[in-house]
Amino acid sequence: MSPSSLLRKTLLLSAFAASAAAQTPSPLAESYRGDADRLIERALQDSAAYARLGLLVDTFGNRLSGSANLEAAIDWILGQMKSDGLENVRGEPVMVPHWVRGAESAELVRPRRAALPVLGLGGSIGTPKKGITAPVLVVSSFDELTQRAGEAKGKIVLFDEPFSARSSWPFENYGETVQYRVFGAVAAAKAGAVACLIRSVTPNSIRSPHTGVMIYDSTVTRIPAAALTVEDAMMLHRMQGRGEPVELTLKMDARTLPDAPSRNVVAEIVGREKPDEVVVLGGHLDSWDVGQGAMDDGGGAVAAWEAVRLMKELGLRPRRSVRVVLWTNEENGGRGSRGYRDAHRGELDRHVLGMESDNGVFTPMGFHLTGSDSAIAIARQVAGLLQSINAS
Amino acid sequence: MSPSSLLRKTLLLSAFAASAAAQTPSPLAESYRGDADRLIERALQDSAAYARLGLLVDTFGNRLSGSANLEAAIDWILGQMKSDGLENVRGEPVMVPHWVRGAESAELVRPRRAALPVLGLGGSIGTPKKGITAPVLVVSSFDELTQRAGEAKGKIVLFDEPFSARSSWPFENYGETVQYRVFGAVAAAKAGAVACLIRSVTPNSIRSPHTGVMIYDSTVTRIPAAALTVEDAMMLHRMQGRGEPVELTLKMDARTLPDAPSRNVVAEIVGREKPDEVVVLGGHLDSWDVGQGAMDDGGGAVAAWEAVRLMKELGLRPRRSVRVVLWTNEENGGRGSRGYRDAHRGELDRHVLGMESDNGVFTPMGFHLTGSDSAIAIARQVAGLLQSINAS
């Protein structure tokens, strides 16, 4: 991510408009042009948001729910927001899942010995201490597993489903592939497998495993689940195709501890005319425990925060209250958003717009909007104010 | 790499023509069209080369000079070439460097503790067993190190030089960045550093370190050298920029053992008219000890081998001898090519063309040729025979 793309993302959020295709601004939208242009100009003056994101991720590292890192980052952000002069700054308590990865390894045992990079899937149980050593059955799909269910008993099932990007927008058909990560362990266990492996759900690999959440079904035996790299999944598939015996040892110390306390970070600029009506700008603070959580979703969180900070700095007090909500526990549980919903049930109908950036911090091009026809019509007009940064 | 791109690469090599811009085939070139088309047609019939490459890299894994993997792969290839019916199949002895990576790790100690992915550079010495713990000085270039030489003493110098691809062809300005990998340790040691780190020389990173060869200077103290990921090099640079103390511990067991015996693999189809004149098709068999060496350069080696195998299968006996040479020790020493030169001094002037693929096995577009004007003119005409696979 470049500083300029984060700046533009900040601008995009600070204009709090949404559009599929921008139209000429209406007189109403036009009346905001002066403020919008000031926000745009100010945001482009420096790399404040990029520097803040760098400081956040460099200082605290990754921020898995339940970790000390996440809570330390939240403490720091609350302090910074107060220094920024934001209003009603607080951490709203939420209990979150506390999954811990522990040490993990995968070793190919047959047809030759080789260490394979591996990442356990979030929420998985661990293996016994000596690991699970078993023959591998590679399948391309749930359908193939069904057809070969008789072969799966006592084996490690590997789902080698390619990430078949149908467009340059890689999330287009993410769901088709990600179902193997989420539901693979249940399907494999039903067929009698002792562990589940998946091909990492990603179009880009440098023999780099990629993790994410998986879930169990209370009616099916829990088995450990982990991701191999794209390259190694293809290799095991080729080996099986040649009729070679494929066997590996999977070791995982993963375990789930009791739920831990965390917080949604909330701060506002109280509206001047309708302070009880709320526009929410959001991003999530938690991240997986590998990497730094800069793209997912430190950048989205900082962009939302920076948008409101700039409004404050420029003395722009909007008609409605603008509220930054930096959620906890998006990645593995969604407890942050549900906690917010439960804590704010009384004012949910006074939330007029919610915006979030959680698809990586690239050069913004526009946004998706779910809402009434009239809301979409207004958003299209307002989006015209973003033409100067090509994000309309 | 796709099977089809490897097939086309095979075709490209099997036509043994070279061109910057193809011309209409001359009558001479046109007289080969029938044979060229047969080779193209046969190669596109199946995925034999891709399957063979898969079998090679899956069975033997990576193949660093001096390793048992490399020699086992060579034994297997010699046997396969004999089964293919190639002529004069032999391994020509070469002594090669025997560098061993051993265990290695980098841990950020300040401003916070974090394990950093790291790969030692090929040829580097190791550290003492307890590692080297020292403050880090991050510089962007040799020039900056010169300017700040007074600060380097006793420190670990990190060269954070971005891979500044100026074109879509990433090797365009590879040399500008790779000089830090090759010569960084000498420059850092001259300034009094105790170890040298570089930002991995790559335009693509998923927090994935990338290795390659480095060299020492006999007049300068040898210090250990390793590559951090692009992401971590940028992080340490940001930390330094904020005035934070940056300190890390580098541990490397790397060492160089006595030279080991290896072999260049050589096989031929003896020419029907001028058997003493030689066209060489080459690729290298050795690879770094991380990854599988499929792209670099298993694919290039298999393409050259497959080209000659197809000629044999189709009963095409060329006027001159066509010789496949699969070099050992390209990556860290170049002993394979020098060994070939020394063993074949007597016939070097009867080598009329040498072809090699070592830039990764992608869809071939054409090739680079160094030679006399008349050779280039002929190659341009012959290359017209490759128009059907768009590689002319």
Coordinates of N, CA and C in Angstrom, one line a residue, chain A residues 278-365:
Chain A
V278 N -26.8 9.0 13.7 CA -25.4 8.5 13.7 C -24.9 8.0 12.3
V279 N -23.8 8.5 11.8 CA -23.1 8.0 10.7 C -21.9 7.2 11.2
V280 N -21.8 5.9 10.9 CA -20.6 5.1 11.5 C -19.6 4.9 10.4
L281 N -18.3 5.2 10.7 CA -17.2 4.9 9.9 C -16.4 3.8 10.6
G282 N -16.2 2.7 10.0 CA -15.6 1.6 10.7 C -14.4 0.9 10.0
G283 N -13.8 0.1 10.8 CA -12.7 -0.8 10.3 C -12.5 -1.7 11.5
H284 N -11.7 -2.8 11.3 CA -11.5 -3.7 12.5 C -10.0 -3.7 12.9
L285 N -9.8 -3.8 14.2 CA -8.5 -3.7 14.8 C -7.8 -5.1 14.9
D286 N -8.6 -6.1 15.1 CA -8.0 -7.4 15.3 C -7.5 -7.9 14.0
S287 N -6.5 -8.8 14.0 CA -5.9 -9.4 12.8 C -5.5 -10.8 13.1
W288 N -5.2 -11.6 12.1 CA -4.6 -12.9 12.3 C -3.3 -12.7 12.9
D289 N -2.8 -13.8 13.5 CA -1.5 -13.8 14.3 C -0.3 -14.0 13.4
V290 N -0.5 -14.0 12.1 CA 0.7 -14.1 11.2 C 0.6 -12.8 10.4
G291 N 1.7 -12.2 10.0 CA 1.6 -10.9 9.4 C 1.4 -9.8 10.4
Q292 N 1.1 -8.6 10.0 CA 1.0 -7.5 10.8 C -0.5 -6.9 10.9
G293 N -1.4 -7.4 10.0 CA -2.7 -6.8 10.0 C -2.7 -5.4 9.5
A294 N -1.8 -5.0 8.6 CA -1.7 -3.7 8.1 C -2.8 -3.5 7.0
M295 N -2.9 -4.4 6.1 CA -3.9 -4.4 5.1 C -5.3 -4.8 5.6
D296 N -5.3 -5.8 6.5 CA -6.5 -6.4 7.0 C -6.5 -6.4 8.5
D297 N -6.9 -5.3 9.1 CA -7.6 -4.2 8.5 C -7.1 -2.9 9.1
G298 N -5.8 -2.9 9.5 CA -5.2 -1.7 10.1 C -5.4 -0.5 9.2
G299 N -5.2 -0.7 7.9 CA -5.4 0.5 7.0 C -6.8 1.0 6.9
G300 N -7.8 0.1 6.9 CA -9.2 0.5 6.9 C -9.6 1.2 8.2
A301 N -9.0 0.7 9.3 CA -9.3 1.3 10.6 C -8.7 2.7 10.7
V302 N -7.5 2.8 10.3 CA -6.8 4.1 10.3 C -7.4 5.1 9.4
A303 N -7.9 4.7 8.2 CA -8.5 5.6 7.3 C -9.8 6.2 7.9
A304 N -10.6 5.3 8.5 CA -11.8 5.8 9.2 C -11.5 6.8 10.3
W305 N -10.5 6.4 11.1 CA -10.1 7.3 12.2 C -9.6 8.6 11.6
E306 N -8.7 8.6 10.6 CA -8.1 9.8 10.1 C -9.2 10.7 9.5
A307 N -10.2 10.1 8.9 CA -11.3 10.9 8.3 C -11.9 11.8 9.3
V308 N -12.2 11.2 10.5 CA -12.8 12.0 11.5 C -11.9 13.0 12.2
R309 N -10.6 12.5 12.3 CA -9.6 13.4 12.9 C -9.4 14.7 12.0
L310 N -9.5 14.5 10.7 CA -9.3 15.6 9.8 C -10.5 16.6 9.9
M311 N -11.7 16.0 10.0 CA -12.9 16.8 10.2 C -12.8 17.7 11.5
K312 N -12.3 17.0 12.5 CA -12.1 17.8 13.8 C -11.0 18.9 13.6
E313 N -9.9 18.5 13.0 CA -8.8 19.5 12.8 C -9.3 20.7 12.0
L314 N -10.1 20.4 11.0 CA -10.6 21.5 10.2 C -11.8 22.2 10.7
G315 N -12.2 21.8 11.9 CA -13.4 22.4 12.5 C -14.7 22.2 11.8
L316 N -14.8 21.1 11.1 CA -16.0 20.7 10.4 C -16.9 20.0 11.4
R317 N -18.0 20.5 11.8 CA -18.9 19.8 12.7 C -20.2 19.5 11.8
P318 N -20.4 18.2 11.5 CA -21.5 17.8 10.6 C -22.8 17.9 11.3
R319 N -23.9 17.8 10.5 CA -25.2 17.9 11.0 C -25.5 16.8 11.9
R320 N -25.2 15.6 11.5 CA -25.4 14.4 12.3 C -24.1 14.0 13.0
S321 N -24.2 13.2 14.1 CA -22.9 12.7 14.7 C -22.2 11.7 13.8
V322 N -20.9 11.9 13.7 CA -20.1 11.0 13.0 C -19.3 10.1 14.0
R323 N -19.4 8.9 13.9 CA -18.9 8.0 14.9 C -17.9 7.0 14.3
V324 N -16.6 7.0 14.8 CA -15.7 6.0 14.3 C -15.9 4.8 15.2
V325 N -16.1 3.6 14.6 CA -16.1 2.4 15.4 C -15.0 1.4 14.9
L326 N -14.0 1.2 15.7 CA -13.0 0.2 15.3 C -13.2 -1.1 16.0
W327 N -13.7 -2.0 15.3 CA -14.3 -3.2 15.9 C -13.1 -4.1 16.3
T328 N -13.5 -4.9 17.4 CA -12.6 -6.0 17.8 C -13.2 -7.3 17.2
N329 N -12.4 -8.3 17.1 CA -12.8 -9.7 16.7 C -13.7 -9.7 15.5
E330 N -13.2 -9.2 14.4 CA -13.9 -9.5 13.1 C -13.5 -10.8 12.6
E331 N -12.2 -11.2 12.7 CA -11.6 -12.3 11.9 C -12.2 -13.6 12.4
N332 N -12.2 -13.9 13.7 CA -12.6 -15.2 14.1 C -13.7 -15.1 15.1
G333 N -14.9 -14.7 14.7 CA -16.0 -14.7 15.6 C -17.1 -13.6 15.3
G334 N -16.6 -12.5 14.8 CA -17.6 -11.4 14.6 C -18.3 -10.9 15.9
R335 N -17.6 -11.1 17.0 CA -18.2 -10.7 18.3 C -18.2 -9.2 18.4
G336 N -17.3 -8.5 17.8 CA -17.2 -7.0 17.9 C -18.5 -6.4 17.3
S337 N -18.8 -6.8 16.1 CA -20.0 -6.2 15.5 C -21.3 -6.6 16.2
R338 N -21.4 -7.8 16.6 CA -22.6 -8.3 17.4 C -22.6 -7.5 18.7
G339 N -21.5 -7.4 19.3 CA -21.4 -6.6 20.6 C -21.9 -5.2 20.4
Y340 N -21.5 -4.6 19.3 CA -21.9 -3.2 19.1 C -23.4 -3.2 18.9
R341 N -23.9 -4.1 18.1 CA -25.4 -4.2 17.9 C -26.1 -4.3 19.2
D342 N -25.7 -5.2 20.0 CA -26.4 -5.4 21.3 C -26.3 -4.2 22.2
A343 N -25.1 -3.6 22.2 CA -25.0 -2.4 23.1 C -25.7 -1.2 22.6
H344 N -26.0 -1.2 21.3 CA -26.7 0.0 20.8 C -28.0 -0.2 20.2
R345 N -28.7 -1.3 20.7 CA -30.0 -1.6 20.2 C -31.0 -0.5 20.2
G346 N -30.9 0.4 21.3 CA -31.8 1.5 21.4 C -31.7 2.5 20.4
E347 N -30.5 2.6 19.7 CA -30.4 3.7 18.7 C -30.1 3.2 17.3
L348 N -30.3 1.9 17.1 CA -30.0 1.3 15.8 C -30.8 2.0 14.7
D349 N -32.1 2.4 15.0 CA -32.9 3.0 13.9 C -32.4 4.4 13.7
R350 N -31.5 4.9 14.5 CA -31.0 6.3 14.2 C -29.7 6.3 13.6
H351 N -29.2 5.1 13.2 CA -28.0 4.9 12.3 C -28.4 5.2 10.9
V352 N -27.9 6.3 10.3 CA -28.4 6.6 8.9 C -27.4 6.0 7.9
L353 N -26.2 5.8 8.2 CA -25.2 5.3 7.2 C -24.1 4.6 8.0
G354 N -23.7 3.5 7.5 CA -22.5 2.8 8.0 C -21.5 2.6 6.9
M355 N -20.2 2.9 7.1 CA -19.2 2.7 6.0 C -18.1 1.9 6.6
E356 N -17.5 1.0 5.8 CA -16.4 0.2 6.3 C -15.5 -0.1 5.1
S357 N -14.2 -0.1 5.4 CA -13.2 -0.5 4.4 C -12.5 -1.8 4.9
D358 N -12.8 -2.9 4.3 CA -12.1 -4.2 4.8 C -11.8 -5.1 3.6
N359 N -11.4 -4.5 2.5 CA -10.9 -5.3 1.4 C -9.5 -5.0 1.0
G360 N -8.7 -4.5 2.0 CA -7.3 -4.1 1.7 C -7.3 -2.7 1.3
V361 N -6.1 -2.0 1.6 CA -6.1 -0.6 1.4 C -5.3 -0.3 0.1
F362 N -6.1 -0.3 -1.0 CA -5.5 0.0 -2.3 C -6.0 1.4 -2.7
T363 N -5.7 1.7 -3.9 CA -6.3 3.0 -4.5 C -7.8 2.9 -4.5
P364 N -8.5 3.7 -3.8 CA -10.0 3.5 -3.8 C -10.6 3.9 -5.2
M365 N -11.6 3.1 -5.6 CA -12.2 3.4 -6.8 C -13.7 3.7 -6.7

